[in-house]
XYZ file of C-alpha atoms in Angstrom:
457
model
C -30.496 12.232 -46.330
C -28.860 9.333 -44.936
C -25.409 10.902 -44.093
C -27.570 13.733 -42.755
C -29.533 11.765 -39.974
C -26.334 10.369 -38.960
C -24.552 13.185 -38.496
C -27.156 14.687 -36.280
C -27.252 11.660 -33.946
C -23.676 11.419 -33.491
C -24.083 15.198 -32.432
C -26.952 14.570 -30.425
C -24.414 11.993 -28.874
C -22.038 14.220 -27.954
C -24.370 16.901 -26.971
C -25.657 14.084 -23.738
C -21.978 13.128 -23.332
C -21.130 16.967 -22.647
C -24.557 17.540 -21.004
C -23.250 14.672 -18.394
C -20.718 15.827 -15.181
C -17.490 14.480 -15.710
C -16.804 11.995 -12.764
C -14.192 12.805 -10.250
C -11.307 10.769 -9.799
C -9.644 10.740 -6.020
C -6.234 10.209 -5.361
C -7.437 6.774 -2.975
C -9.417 5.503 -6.271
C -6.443 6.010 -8.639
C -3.810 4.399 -6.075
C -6.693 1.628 -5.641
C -6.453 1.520 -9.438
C -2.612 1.448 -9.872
C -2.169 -1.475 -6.791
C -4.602 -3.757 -8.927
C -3.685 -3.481 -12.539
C -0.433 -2.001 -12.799
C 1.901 -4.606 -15.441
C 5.247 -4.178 -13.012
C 3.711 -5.146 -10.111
C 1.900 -7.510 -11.626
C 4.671 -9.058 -12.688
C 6.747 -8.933 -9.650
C 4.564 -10.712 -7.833
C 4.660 -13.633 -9.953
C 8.634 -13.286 -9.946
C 7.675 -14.304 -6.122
C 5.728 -16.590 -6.521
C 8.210 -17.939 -8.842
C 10.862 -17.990 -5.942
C 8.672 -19.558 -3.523
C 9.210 -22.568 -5.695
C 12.958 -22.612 -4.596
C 11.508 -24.067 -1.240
C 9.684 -27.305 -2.679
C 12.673 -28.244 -4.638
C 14.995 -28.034 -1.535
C 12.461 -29.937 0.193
C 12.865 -32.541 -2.005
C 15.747 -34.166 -0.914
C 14.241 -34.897 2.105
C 11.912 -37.346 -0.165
C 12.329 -40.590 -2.064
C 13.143 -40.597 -5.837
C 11.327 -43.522 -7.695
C 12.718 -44.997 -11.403
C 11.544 -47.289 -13.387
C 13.746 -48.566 -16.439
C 13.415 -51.221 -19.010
C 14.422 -52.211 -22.079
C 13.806 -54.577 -25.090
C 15.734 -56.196 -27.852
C 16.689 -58.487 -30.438
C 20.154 -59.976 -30.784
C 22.043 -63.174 -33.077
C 24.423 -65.055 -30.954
C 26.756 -67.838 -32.517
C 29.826 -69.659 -31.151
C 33.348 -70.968 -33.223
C 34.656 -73.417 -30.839
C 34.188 -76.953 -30.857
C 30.688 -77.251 -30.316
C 29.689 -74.899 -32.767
C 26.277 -73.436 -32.494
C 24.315 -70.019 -33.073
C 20.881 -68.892 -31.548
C 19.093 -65.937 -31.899
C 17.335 -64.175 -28.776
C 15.165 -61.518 -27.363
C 16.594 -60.105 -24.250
C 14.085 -57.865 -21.726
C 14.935 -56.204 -19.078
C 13.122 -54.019 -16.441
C 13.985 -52.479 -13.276
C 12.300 -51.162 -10.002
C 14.116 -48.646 -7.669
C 13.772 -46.695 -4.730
C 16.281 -44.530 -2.959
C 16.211 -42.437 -0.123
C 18.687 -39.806 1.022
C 19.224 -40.217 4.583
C 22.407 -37.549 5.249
C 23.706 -35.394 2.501
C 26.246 -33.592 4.874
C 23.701 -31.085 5.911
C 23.006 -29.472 2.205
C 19.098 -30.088 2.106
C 18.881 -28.062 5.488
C 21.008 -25.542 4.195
C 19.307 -25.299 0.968
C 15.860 -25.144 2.740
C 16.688 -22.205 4.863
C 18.569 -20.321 1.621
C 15.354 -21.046 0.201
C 13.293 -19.132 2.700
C 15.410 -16.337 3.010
C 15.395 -15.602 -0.311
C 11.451 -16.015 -0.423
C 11.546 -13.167 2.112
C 13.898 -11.303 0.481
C 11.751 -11.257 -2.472
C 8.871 -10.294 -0.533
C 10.764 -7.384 0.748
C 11.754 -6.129 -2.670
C 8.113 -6.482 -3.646
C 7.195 -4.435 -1.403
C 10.080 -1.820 -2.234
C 8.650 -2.138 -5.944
C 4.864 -1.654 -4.716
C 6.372 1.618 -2.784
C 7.663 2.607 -6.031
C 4.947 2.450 -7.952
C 2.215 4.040 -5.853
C 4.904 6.922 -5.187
C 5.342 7.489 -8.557
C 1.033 7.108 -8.930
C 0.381 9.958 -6.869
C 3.109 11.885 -7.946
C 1.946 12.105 -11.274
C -1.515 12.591 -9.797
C -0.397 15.892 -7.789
C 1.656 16.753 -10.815
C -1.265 16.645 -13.032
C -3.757 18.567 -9.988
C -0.789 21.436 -9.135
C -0.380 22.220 -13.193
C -4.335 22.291 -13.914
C -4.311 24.651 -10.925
C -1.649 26.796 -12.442
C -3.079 26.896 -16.211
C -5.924 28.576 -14.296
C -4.118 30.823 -12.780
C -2.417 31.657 -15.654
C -5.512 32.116 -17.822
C -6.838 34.294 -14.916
C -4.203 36.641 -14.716
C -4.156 36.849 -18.821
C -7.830 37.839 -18.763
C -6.929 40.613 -15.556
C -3.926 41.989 -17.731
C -5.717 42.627 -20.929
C -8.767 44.372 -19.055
C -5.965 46.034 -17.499
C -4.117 46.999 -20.797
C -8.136 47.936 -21.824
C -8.467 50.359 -18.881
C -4.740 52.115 -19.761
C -5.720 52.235 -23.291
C -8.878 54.412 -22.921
C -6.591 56.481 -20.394
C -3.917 57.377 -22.645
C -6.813 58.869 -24.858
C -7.564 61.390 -22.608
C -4.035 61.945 -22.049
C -3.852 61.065 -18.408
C -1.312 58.685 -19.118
C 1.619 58.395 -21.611
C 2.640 56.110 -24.459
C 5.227 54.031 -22.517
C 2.445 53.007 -19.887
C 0.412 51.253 -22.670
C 3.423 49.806 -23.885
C 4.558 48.212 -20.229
C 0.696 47.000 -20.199
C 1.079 45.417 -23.514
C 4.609 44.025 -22.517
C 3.130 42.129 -19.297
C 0.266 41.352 -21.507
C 2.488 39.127 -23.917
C 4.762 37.892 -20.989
C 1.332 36.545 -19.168
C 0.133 34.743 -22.377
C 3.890 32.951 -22.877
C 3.076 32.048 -19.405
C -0.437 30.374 -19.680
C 1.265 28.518 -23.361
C 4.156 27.686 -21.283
C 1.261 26.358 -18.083
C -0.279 24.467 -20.882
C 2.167 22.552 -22.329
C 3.723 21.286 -18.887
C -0.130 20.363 -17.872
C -0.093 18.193 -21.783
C 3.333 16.526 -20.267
C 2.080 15.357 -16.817
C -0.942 14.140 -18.205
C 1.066 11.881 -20.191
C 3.168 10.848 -17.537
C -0.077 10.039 -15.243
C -1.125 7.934 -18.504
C 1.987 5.746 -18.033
C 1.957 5.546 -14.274
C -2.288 5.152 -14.145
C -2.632 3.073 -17.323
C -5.687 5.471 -18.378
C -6.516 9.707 -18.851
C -6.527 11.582 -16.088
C -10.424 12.633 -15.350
C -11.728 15.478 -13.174
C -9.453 15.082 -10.369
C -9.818 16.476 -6.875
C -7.055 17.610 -4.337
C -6.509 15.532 -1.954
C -5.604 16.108 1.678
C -2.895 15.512 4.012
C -1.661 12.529 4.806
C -1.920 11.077 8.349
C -0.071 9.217 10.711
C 2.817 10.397 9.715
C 6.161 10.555 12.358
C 6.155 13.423 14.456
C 10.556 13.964 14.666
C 13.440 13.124 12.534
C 14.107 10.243 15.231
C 11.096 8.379 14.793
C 11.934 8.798 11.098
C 15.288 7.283 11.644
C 14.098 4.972 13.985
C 11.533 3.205 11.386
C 13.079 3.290 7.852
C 16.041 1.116 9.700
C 13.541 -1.433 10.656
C 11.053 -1.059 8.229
C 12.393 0.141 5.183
C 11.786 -2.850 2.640
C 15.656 -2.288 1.270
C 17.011 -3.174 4.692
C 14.856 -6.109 5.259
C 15.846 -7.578 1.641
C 19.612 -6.552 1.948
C 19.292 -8.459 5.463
C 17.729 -11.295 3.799
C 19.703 -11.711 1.414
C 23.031 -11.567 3.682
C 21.232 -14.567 5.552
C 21.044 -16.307 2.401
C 24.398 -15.995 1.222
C 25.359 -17.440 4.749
C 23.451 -19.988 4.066
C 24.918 -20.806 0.588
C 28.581 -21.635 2.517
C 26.706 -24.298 4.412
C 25.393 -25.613 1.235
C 28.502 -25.554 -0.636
C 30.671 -27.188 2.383
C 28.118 -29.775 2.715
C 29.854 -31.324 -0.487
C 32.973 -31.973 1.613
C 31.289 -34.485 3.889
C 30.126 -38.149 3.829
C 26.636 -38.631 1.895
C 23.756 -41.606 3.300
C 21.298 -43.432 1.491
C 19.186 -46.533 1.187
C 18.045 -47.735 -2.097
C 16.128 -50.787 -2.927
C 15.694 -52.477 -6.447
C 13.896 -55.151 -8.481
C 15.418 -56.253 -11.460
C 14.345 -58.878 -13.600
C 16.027 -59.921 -16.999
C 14.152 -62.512 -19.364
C 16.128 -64.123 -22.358
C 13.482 -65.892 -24.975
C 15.389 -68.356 -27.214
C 14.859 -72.096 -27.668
C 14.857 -71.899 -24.397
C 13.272 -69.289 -21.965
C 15.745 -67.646 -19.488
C 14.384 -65.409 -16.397
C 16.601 -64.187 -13.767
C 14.471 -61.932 -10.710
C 17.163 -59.881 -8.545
C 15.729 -58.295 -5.143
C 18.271 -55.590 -3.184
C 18.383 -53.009 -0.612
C 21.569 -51.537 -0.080
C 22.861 -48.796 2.273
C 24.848 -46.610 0.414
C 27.449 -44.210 1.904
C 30.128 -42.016 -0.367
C 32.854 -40.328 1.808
C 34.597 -37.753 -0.532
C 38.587 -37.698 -0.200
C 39.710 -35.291 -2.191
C 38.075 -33.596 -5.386
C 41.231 -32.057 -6.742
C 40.445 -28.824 -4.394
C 37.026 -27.198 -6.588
C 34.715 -27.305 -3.783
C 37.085 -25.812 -1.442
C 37.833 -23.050 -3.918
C 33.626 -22.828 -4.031
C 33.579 -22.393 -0.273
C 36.056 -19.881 -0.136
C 33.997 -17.986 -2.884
C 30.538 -18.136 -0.932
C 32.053 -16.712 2.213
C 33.557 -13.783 0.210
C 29.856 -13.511 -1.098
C 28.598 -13.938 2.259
C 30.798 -10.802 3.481
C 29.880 -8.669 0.537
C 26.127 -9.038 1.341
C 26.940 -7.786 4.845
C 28.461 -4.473 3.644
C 25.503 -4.033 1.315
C 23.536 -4.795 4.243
C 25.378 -1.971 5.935
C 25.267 0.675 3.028
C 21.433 -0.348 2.714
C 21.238 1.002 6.045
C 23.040 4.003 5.592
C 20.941 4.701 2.194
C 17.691 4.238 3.913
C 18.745 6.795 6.990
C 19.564 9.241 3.799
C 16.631 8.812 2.435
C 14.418 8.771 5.261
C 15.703 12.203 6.389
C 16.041 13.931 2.747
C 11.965 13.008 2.528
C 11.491 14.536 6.376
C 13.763 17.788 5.859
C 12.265 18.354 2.611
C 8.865 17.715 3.944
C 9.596 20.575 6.499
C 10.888 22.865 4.011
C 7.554 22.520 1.971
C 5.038 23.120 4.875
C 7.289 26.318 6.210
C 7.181 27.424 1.950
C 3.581 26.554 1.859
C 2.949 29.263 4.980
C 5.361 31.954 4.112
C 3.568 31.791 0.495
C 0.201 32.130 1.963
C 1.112 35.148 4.392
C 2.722 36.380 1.033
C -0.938 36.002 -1.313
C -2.365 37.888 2.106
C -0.155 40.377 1.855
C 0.197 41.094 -1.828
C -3.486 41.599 -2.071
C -3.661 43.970 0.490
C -0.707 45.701 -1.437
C -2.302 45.178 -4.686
C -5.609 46.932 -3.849
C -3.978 49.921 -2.239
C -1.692 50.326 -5.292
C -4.975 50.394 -7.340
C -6.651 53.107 -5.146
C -3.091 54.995 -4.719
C -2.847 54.911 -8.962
C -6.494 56.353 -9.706
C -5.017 59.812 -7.988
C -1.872 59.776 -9.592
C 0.443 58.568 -6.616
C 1.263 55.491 -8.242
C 2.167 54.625 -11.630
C 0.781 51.604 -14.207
C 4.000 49.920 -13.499
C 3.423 49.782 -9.698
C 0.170 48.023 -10.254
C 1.607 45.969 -12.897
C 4.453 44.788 -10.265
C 1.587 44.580 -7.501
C -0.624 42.488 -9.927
C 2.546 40.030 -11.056
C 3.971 39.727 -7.263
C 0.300 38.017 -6.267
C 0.394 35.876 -9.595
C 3.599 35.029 -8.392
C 2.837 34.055 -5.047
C -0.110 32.121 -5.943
C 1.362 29.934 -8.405
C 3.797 29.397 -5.619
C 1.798 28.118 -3.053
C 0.152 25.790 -5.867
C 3.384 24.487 -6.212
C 4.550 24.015 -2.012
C 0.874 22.441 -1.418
C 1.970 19.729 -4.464
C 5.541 19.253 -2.564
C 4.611 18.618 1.012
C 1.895 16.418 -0.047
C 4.600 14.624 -2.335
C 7.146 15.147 0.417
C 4.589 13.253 2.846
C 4.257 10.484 0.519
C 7.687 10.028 0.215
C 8.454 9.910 4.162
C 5.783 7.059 3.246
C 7.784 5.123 1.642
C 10.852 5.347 3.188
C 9.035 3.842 6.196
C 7.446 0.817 4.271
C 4.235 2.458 4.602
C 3.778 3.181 0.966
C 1.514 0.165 0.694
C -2.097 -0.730 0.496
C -2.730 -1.106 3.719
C -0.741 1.661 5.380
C -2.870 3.460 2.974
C -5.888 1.651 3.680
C -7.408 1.346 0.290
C -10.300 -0.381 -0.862
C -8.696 -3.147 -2.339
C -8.162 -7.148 -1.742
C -4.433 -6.958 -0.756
C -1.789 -9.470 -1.924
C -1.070 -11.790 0.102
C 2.365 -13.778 -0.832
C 2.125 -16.030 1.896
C -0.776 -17.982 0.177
C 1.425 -18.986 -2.496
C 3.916 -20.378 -0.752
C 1.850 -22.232 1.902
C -0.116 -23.542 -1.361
C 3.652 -24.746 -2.646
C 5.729 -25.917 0.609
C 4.587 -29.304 1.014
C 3.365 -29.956 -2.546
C 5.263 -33.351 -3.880
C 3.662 -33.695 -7.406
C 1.647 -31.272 -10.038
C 2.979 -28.975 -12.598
C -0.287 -26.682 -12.458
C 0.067 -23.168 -11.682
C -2.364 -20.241 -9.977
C -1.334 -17.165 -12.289
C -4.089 -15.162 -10.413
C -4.783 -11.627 -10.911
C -3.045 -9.648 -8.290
C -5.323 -10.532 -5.439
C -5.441 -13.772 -3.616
């Protein structure tokens, strides 16, 4: 009686589950979703945040360094010579001292400025990433809309070809039509159900890949509309993605960096500066108590001579660096330009698809309903409205597709314009900000805490 009652509430359950509307999931709320919990961006914003330490520590040689050492023993001391004597002691030692760098041949400046062109650099590639990852969001998301769309057509067209296979059925009983009619029925019959299997299993495959990219099941989702604000020519394309593509402005980063890394590295070659001060005191205890207090400050300078030819060999190697950064530079360039205009030509070819298929749908059904009238006096065959019937199932799985492709060509443009971000796509999130992090850490001189945060600060 037990296992009874329970079986009937968890039907009841799922009777007020069904009973409720499934909610509808927009392409803005699962790109909202993606920007806030997805792992990879998640985690390449703390790489960044990680880099932005590189700043602090090259900051850091601007500032003094403070020791303090001492130390503590115990120690038998005797003596063979004349007066002969032995004496055990307990030396202690402890020492105070400051130094401060003064002129280190122009490294900490150089390191500073590598430092913050590598922070921007980063930033840039996090942005590239972000780009990435909302692209391939709402690509899965169209993917997942376009084959639900098709399934439907594809069970549609089933259902019209077996009422049609019905109707030729009961015709060939009164002899009006022959054997191999039925059998060209039953043929596009079987083709139209391999289709709608075929439909279904491709539908199965995107929903898993909008699991991976969306972190959760696809719901009821909605189509969504056309992007706006998007270039109006192939020159404004251009034009953008060579200033704005996130690529370019890392690759040019990154070439400033590597400049900036010779400077470092020849810095070694040239006098160092620095003023230290130190208190020492040493205390002996014995039979007699010993203290010795020493007071200093000292200007220090080291002028390297010659360092058996390593650091010029280093030197040589960071300019060669320096140069290749400034042909990847270049090829980033020439990469973003290809890019930019594949996404723009193929965004063209999709809209002019997209309106040749509809004039097509317009056209076959026009086609297909005088082919029905033309059959039911004889002047057309079951294989002419077969034909007429596939051509429009054809056409209209085709524009399902082109509507999917210009709105993924559209977000691709996107991206290759650094636009592909939460707020060129205004949604309703808390952006990142990177810069918060790094103010936080610039001028920080002592703490080992860290702000993990959750993607929005």
């Amino acid at each position: 009686m037990r296992k009874a009652c329970l079986l009937l509430a968890g039907v009841a359950v799922l009777a007020v589950d069904a009973a409720q509307p499934a909610y509808a999931e927009t392409l803005e709320e699962v790109l909202a979703s993606t920007y806030s919990s997805n792992p990879t961006l998640a985690a390449r914003r703390a790489r960044v945040r990680s880099i932005d330490e590189g700043v602090p520590q090259a900051l850091s040689n601007w500032r003094p360094t403070v020791s303090l050492t001492g130390s503590v023993g115990r120690g038998s001391y005797s003596n063979n010579t004349l007066s002969r004597f032995s004496m055990v002691r307990t030396p202690k030692t402890s020492a105070l001292t400051i130094t401060q760098p003064l002129f280190r041949g122009g490294r900490t400046v150089a390191a500073t400025s590598q430092a913050d062109n590598t922070v921007l650099a980063e930033r840039a590639q996090l942005s590239a990433t972000e780009a990435s990852i909302l692209l391939s969001a709402a690509t899965a998301y169209l993917n997942v809309v376009r084959d639900e769309q098709v399934v439907k057509l594809s069970i549609n067209n089933e259902q019209v070809l077996r009422k049609q296979l019905e109707a030729t059925q009961e015709r060939f009983k009164v002899g009006e039509i022959t054997r191999t009619d039925v059998s060209q029925a039953e043929a596009r019959l079987a083709r139209a159900t391999a289709d709608r299997v075929a439909a279904e299993g491709t539908l199965q495959s995107s929903r898993a890949n909008y699991v991976n990219n969306v972190g959760q099941p696809p719901e009821k989702l909605q189509e969504p509309d056309m992007l706006s604000s998007l270039p109006a020519s192939l020159e404004d394309v251009t034009a953008t993605a060579l200033s704005q593509n996130p690529n370019v402005i890392a690759a040019d980063y990154t070439y400033s960096a590597a400049n900036d890394g010779v400077d470092l590295v020849f810095g070694e070659l040239l006098p160092t500066v620095s003023l230290s001060g130190d208190i020492s005191r040493q205390l002996q205890t014995s039979t007699m108590r010993n203290s010795n207090i020493a007071r200093e400050v000292l200007l220090n300078l080291s002028v390297p001579l010659y360092e058996g030819g390593g650091t010029y060999s280093r030197v040589r190697a960071a300019k060669h660096t320096a140069g290749q950064r400034r042909i990847e530079a270049d090829q980033a360039r020439r990469d973003a330009i290809e890019t930019a205009t594949k996404a723009w030509e193929s965004l063209q070819a999709a809209r002019a698809q997209a309106r040749s298929y509809g004039s097509q749908i317009a056209a076959s059904e026009l086609a297909l309903a005088g082919v029905r009238e033309e059959s039911k006096v004889g002047s057309r065959t079951v294989l002419d409205v077969l034909n007429a019937e596939q051509e429009l199932f054809d056409a209209r799985v085709n524009l399902t597709k082109a509507k999917r492709d210009v709105l993924v060509a559209a977000f691709q443009v996107k991206s290759s314009l650094g636009q592909l971000n939460a707020r060129g796509l205004n949604l309703p999130v808390e952006v990142y900000d990177p810069t918060k992090h790094y103010d936080d850490v610039r001028g920080k001189w002592i703490g080992n805490g860290i702000d993990n945060g959750n993607g929005s600060e």
